[in-house]
């Protein structure tokens, strides 16, 4: 499980009129992954698939961070390993500056209802 204790969870509430929650990054033109050279529309397209498959929704957005609440996370290691590879493509920092490898990261996704990403 992902431990977010000790994290600064304070912030501001933002409401965005959007057709679909996954589109919020594109709708606001969020540039948090600019160092990763991924456009907001590309990020939203990926979030769109996670919304459908995992009921994953953006619940936190910072300058270069994104937090998703995940209602239906992977329930086994093979599924989590596939999702870990998707996370690597979405945000390599979560692997290379975090867990170190897909093999180390995947078990953390099993049953985890929070996915946290950062780009720096």
PDB file of C-alpha atoms in Angstrom:
ATOM      1  CA  UNK A   1       0.000   0.000   0.000  1.00  0.00           C
ATOM      2  CA  UNK A   2       1.099   3.526  -0.674  1.00  0.00           C
ATOM      3  CA  UNK A   3       1.834   5.493   2.489  1.00  0.00           C
ATOM      4  CA  UNK A   4       0.801   9.147   2.255  1.00  0.00           C
ATOM      5  CA  UNK A   5       1.117   9.877   5.973  1.00  0.00           C
ATOM      6  CA  UNK A   6       3.265  12.869   6.584  1.00  0.00           C
ATOM      7  CA  UNK A   7       2.409  14.270   3.161  1.00  0.00           C
ATOM      8  CA  UNK A   8       1.214  17.830   2.975  1.00  0.00           C
ATOM      9  CA  UNK A   9      -2.391  17.281   1.963  1.00  0.00           C
ATOM     10  CA  UNK A  10      -3.442  20.898   2.337  1.00  0.00           C
ATOM     11  CA  UNK A  11      -4.366  22.924  -0.695  1.00  0.00           C
ATOM     12  CA  UNK A  12      -7.183  24.619  -2.531  1.00  0.00           C
ATOM     13  CA  UNK A  13     -10.373  23.219  -3.964  1.00  0.00           C
ATOM     14  CA  UNK A  14     -10.839  23.672  -7.674  1.00  0.00           C
ATOM     15  CA  UNK A  15     -13.914  23.016  -9.746  1.00  0.00           C
ATOM     16  CA  UNK A  16     -13.668  22.571 -13.508  1.00  0.00           C
ATOM     17  CA  UNK A  17     -16.591  22.291 -15.918  1.00  0.00           C
ATOM     18  CA  UNK A  18     -15.685  19.320 -18.081  1.00  0.00           C
ATOM     19  CA  UNK A  19     -17.389  16.651 -20.159  1.00  0.00           C
ATOM     20  CA  UNK A  20     -15.468  13.879 -18.416  1.00  0.00           C
ATOM     21  CA  UNK A  21     -13.211  13.958 -15.319  1.00  0.00           C
ATOM     22  CA  UNK A  22     -10.232  12.521 -17.201  1.00  0.00           C
ATOM     23  CA  UNK A  23     -10.296  15.553 -19.502  1.00  0.00           C
ATOM     24  CA  UNK A  24      -9.633  18.077 -16.749  1.00  0.00           C
ATOM     25  CA  UNK A  25      -5.870  18.240 -17.432  1.00  0.00           C
ATOM     26  CA  UNK A  26      -6.512  19.041 -21.082  1.00  0.00           C
ATOM     27  CA  UNK A  27      -9.362  21.430 -20.247  1.00  0.00           C
ATOM     28  CA  UNK A  28      -7.219  23.562 -17.942  1.00  0.00           C
ATOM     29  CA  UNK A  29      -4.033  23.239 -20.028  1.00  0.00           C
ATOM     30  CA  UNK A  30      -2.059  21.802 -17.094  1.00  0.00           C
ATOM     31  CA  UNK A  31       1.666  21.731 -17.853  1.00  0.00           C
ATOM     32  CA  UNK A  32       2.896  19.744 -14.852  1.00  0.00           C
ATOM     33  CA  UNK A  33       4.552  17.087 -16.992  1.00  0.00           C
ATOM     34  CA  UNK A  34       6.301  19.612 -19.232  1.00  0.00           C
ATOM     35  CA  UNK A  35       9.739  18.208 -18.274  1.00  0.00           C
ATOM     36  CA  UNK A  36       8.548  14.824 -19.525  1.00  0.00           C
ATOM     37  CA  UNK A  37       7.440  16.363 -22.834  1.00  0.00           C
ATOM     38  CA  UNK A  38       3.875  15.100 -22.589  1.00  0.00           C
ATOM     39  CA  UNK A  39       1.000  17.408 -23.510  1.00  0.00           C
ATOM     40  CA  UNK A  40      -2.081  17.757 -21.300  1.00  0.00           C
ATOM     41  CA  UNK A  41      -4.204  16.150 -24.033  1.00  0.00           C
ATOM     42  CA  UNK A  42      -1.937  13.078 -24.030  1.00  0.00           C
ATOM     43  CA  UNK A  43      -2.113  12.804 -20.244  1.00  0.00           C
ATOM     44  CA  UNK A  44      -5.898  13.143 -20.340  1.00  0.00           C
ATOM     45  CA  UNK A  45      -6.134  10.395 -22.960  1.00  0.00           C
ATOM     46  CA  UNK A  46      -4.294   8.023 -20.629  1.00  0.00           C
ATOM     47  CA  UNK A  47      -6.411   9.098 -17.651  1.00  0.00           C
ATOM     48  CA  UNK A  48      -9.453   8.388 -19.787  1.00  0.00           C
ATOM     49  CA  UNK A  49      -8.497   4.709 -20.090  1.00  0.00           C
ATOM     50  CA  UNK A  50      -7.718   4.460 -16.355  1.00  0.00           C
ATOM     51  CA  UNK A  51     -11.061   6.062 -15.565  1.00  0.00           C
ATOM     52  CA  UNK A  52     -12.817   3.342 -17.596  1.00  0.00           C
ATOM     53  CA  UNK A  53     -10.763   0.395 -16.359  1.00  0.00           C
ATOM     54  CA  UNK A  54     -10.026   1.310 -12.748  1.00  0.00           C
ATOM     55  CA  UNK A  55     -12.487   4.072 -11.810  1.00  0.00           C
ATOM     56  CA  UNK A  56      -9.414   6.250 -11.315  1.00  0.00           C
ATOM     57  CA  UNK A  57     -10.076   9.966 -10.858  1.00  0.00           C
ATOM     58  CA  UNK A  58      -7.819  12.958 -10.286  1.00  0.00           C
ATOM     59  CA  UNK A  59      -8.270  14.171  -6.727  1.00  0.00           C
ATOM     60  CA  UNK A  60      -5.087  16.181  -6.347  1.00  0.00           C
ATOM     61  CA  UNK A  61      -3.156  18.394  -8.699  1.00  0.00           C
ATOM     62  CA  UNK A  62      -0.035  20.379  -7.947  1.00  0.00           C
ATOM     63  CA  UNK A  63       2.586  22.272  -9.912  1.00  0.00           C
ATOM     64  CA  UNK A  64       4.127  18.990 -11.106  1.00  0.00           C
ATOM     65  CA  UNK A  65       2.162  16.341  -9.178  1.00  0.00           C
ATOM     66  CA  UNK A  66      -1.009  14.369  -9.762  1.00  0.00           C
ATOM     67  CA  UNK A  67      -2.904  12.151  -7.317  1.00  0.00           C
ATOM     68  CA  UNK A  68      -5.590   9.711  -8.404  1.00  0.00           C
ATOM     69  CA  UNK A  69      -8.179   7.960  -6.262  1.00  0.00           C
ATOM     70  CA  UNK A  70      -8.610   4.439  -7.623  1.00  0.00           C
ATOM     71  CA  UNK A  71     -11.836   2.573  -6.851  1.00  0.00           C
ATOM     72  CA  UNK A  72     -10.865  -0.661  -8.655  1.00  0.00           C
ATOM     73  CA  UNK A  73      -7.080  -1.109  -8.412  1.00  0.00           C
ATOM     74  CA  UNK A  74      -5.288  -4.199  -9.726  1.00  0.00           C
ATOM     75  CA  UNK A  75      -5.956  -7.203  -7.489  1.00  0.00           C
ATOM     76  CA  UNK A  76      -3.053  -9.444  -8.436  1.00  0.00           C
ATOM     77  CA  UNK A  77       0.606  -9.123  -9.352  1.00  0.00           C
ATOM     78  CA  UNK A  78       0.278  -9.918 -13.093  1.00  0.00           C
ATOM     79  CA  UNK A  79      -2.358  -7.186 -13.507  1.00  0.00           C
ATOM     80  CA  UNK A  80      -0.353  -4.777 -11.364  1.00  0.00           C
ATOM     81  CA  UNK A  81       2.761  -5.441 -13.436  1.00  0.00           C
ATOM     82  CA  UNK A  82       0.901  -4.435 -16.594  1.00  0.00           C
ATOM     83  CA  UNK A  83      -0.346  -1.260 -14.884  1.00  0.00           C
ATOM     84  CA  UNK A  84       3.170  -0.555 -13.587  1.00  0.00           C
ATOM     85  CA  UNK A  85       4.423  -0.585 -17.180  1.00  0.00           C
ATOM     86  CA  UNK A  86       1.700   1.926 -18.067  1.00  0.00           C
ATOM     87  CA  UNK A  87       2.755   4.090 -15.131  1.00  0.00           C
ATOM     88  CA  UNK A  88       6.346   3.961 -16.376  1.00  0.00           C
ATOM     89  CA  UNK A  89       5.223   5.294 -19.766  1.00  0.00           C
ATOM     90  CA  UNK A  90       3.037   7.919 -18.072  1.00  0.00           C
ATOM     91  CA  UNK A  91       5.662   9.067 -15.576  1.00  0.00           C
ATOM     92  CA  UNK A  92       9.093   7.425 -15.541  1.00  0.00           C
ATOM     93  CA  UNK A  93      10.040   9.366 -12.384  1.00  0.00           C
ATOM     94  CA  UNK A  94       7.656   7.208 -10.339  1.00  0.00           C
ATOM     95  CA  UNK A  95       9.800   4.186 -11.232  1.00  0.00           C
ATOM     96  CA  UNK A  96      13.342   5.480 -11.732  1.00  0.00           C
ATOM     97  CA  UNK A  97      13.312   8.014  -8.880  1.00  0.00           C
ATOM     98  CA  UNK A  98      10.971   5.938  -6.722  1.00  0.00           C
ATOM     99  CA  UNK A  99      10.737   2.151  -6.540  1.00  0.00           C
ATOM    100  CA  UNK A 100      13.642   1.588  -8.938  1.00  0.00           C
ATOM    101  CA  UNK A 101      12.042  -0.988 -11.231  1.00  0.00           C
ATOM    102  CA  UNK A 102       8.701  -2.216 -12.480  1.00  0.00           C
ATOM    103  CA  UNK A 103       9.250  -5.409 -10.474  1.00  0.00           C
ATOM    104  CA  UNK A 104       9.647  -3.405  -7.266  1.00  0.00           C
ATOM    105  CA  UNK A 105       6.809  -1.010  -8.073  1.00  0.00           C
ATOM    106  CA  UNK A 106       4.117  -3.473  -9.231  1.00  0.00           C
ATOM    107  CA  UNK A 107       3.465  -5.078  -5.800  1.00  0.00           C
ATOM    108  CA  UNK A 108       2.778  -1.595  -4.406  1.00  0.00           C
ATOM    109  CA  UNK A 109      -0.150  -1.241  -6.834  1.00  0.00           C
ATOM    110  CA  UNK A 110      -1.991  -4.396  -5.757  1.00  0.00           C
ATOM    111  CA  UNK A 111      -5.076  -3.153  -3.906  1.00  0.00           C
ATOM    112  CA  UNK A 112      -3.708   0.408  -3.723  1.00  0.00           C
ATOM    113  CA  UNK A 113      -6.482   3.005  -3.930  1.00  0.00           C
ATOM    114  CA  UNK A 114      -4.106   5.975  -4.448  1.00  0.00           C
ATOM    115  CA  UNK A 115      -1.781   6.530  -7.374  1.00  0.00           C
ATOM    116  CA  UNK A 116       0.656   9.428  -7.022  1.00  0.00           C
ATOM    117  CA  UNK A 117       2.751  10.853  -9.869  1.00  0.00           C
ATOM    118  CA  UNK A 118       5.355  13.597 -10.057  1.00  0.00           C
ATOM    119  CA  UNK A 119       7.410  15.096 -12.828  1.00  0.00           C
ATOM    120  CA  UNK A 120      10.572  17.064 -12.096  1.00  0.00           C
TER     121      UNK A 120
END
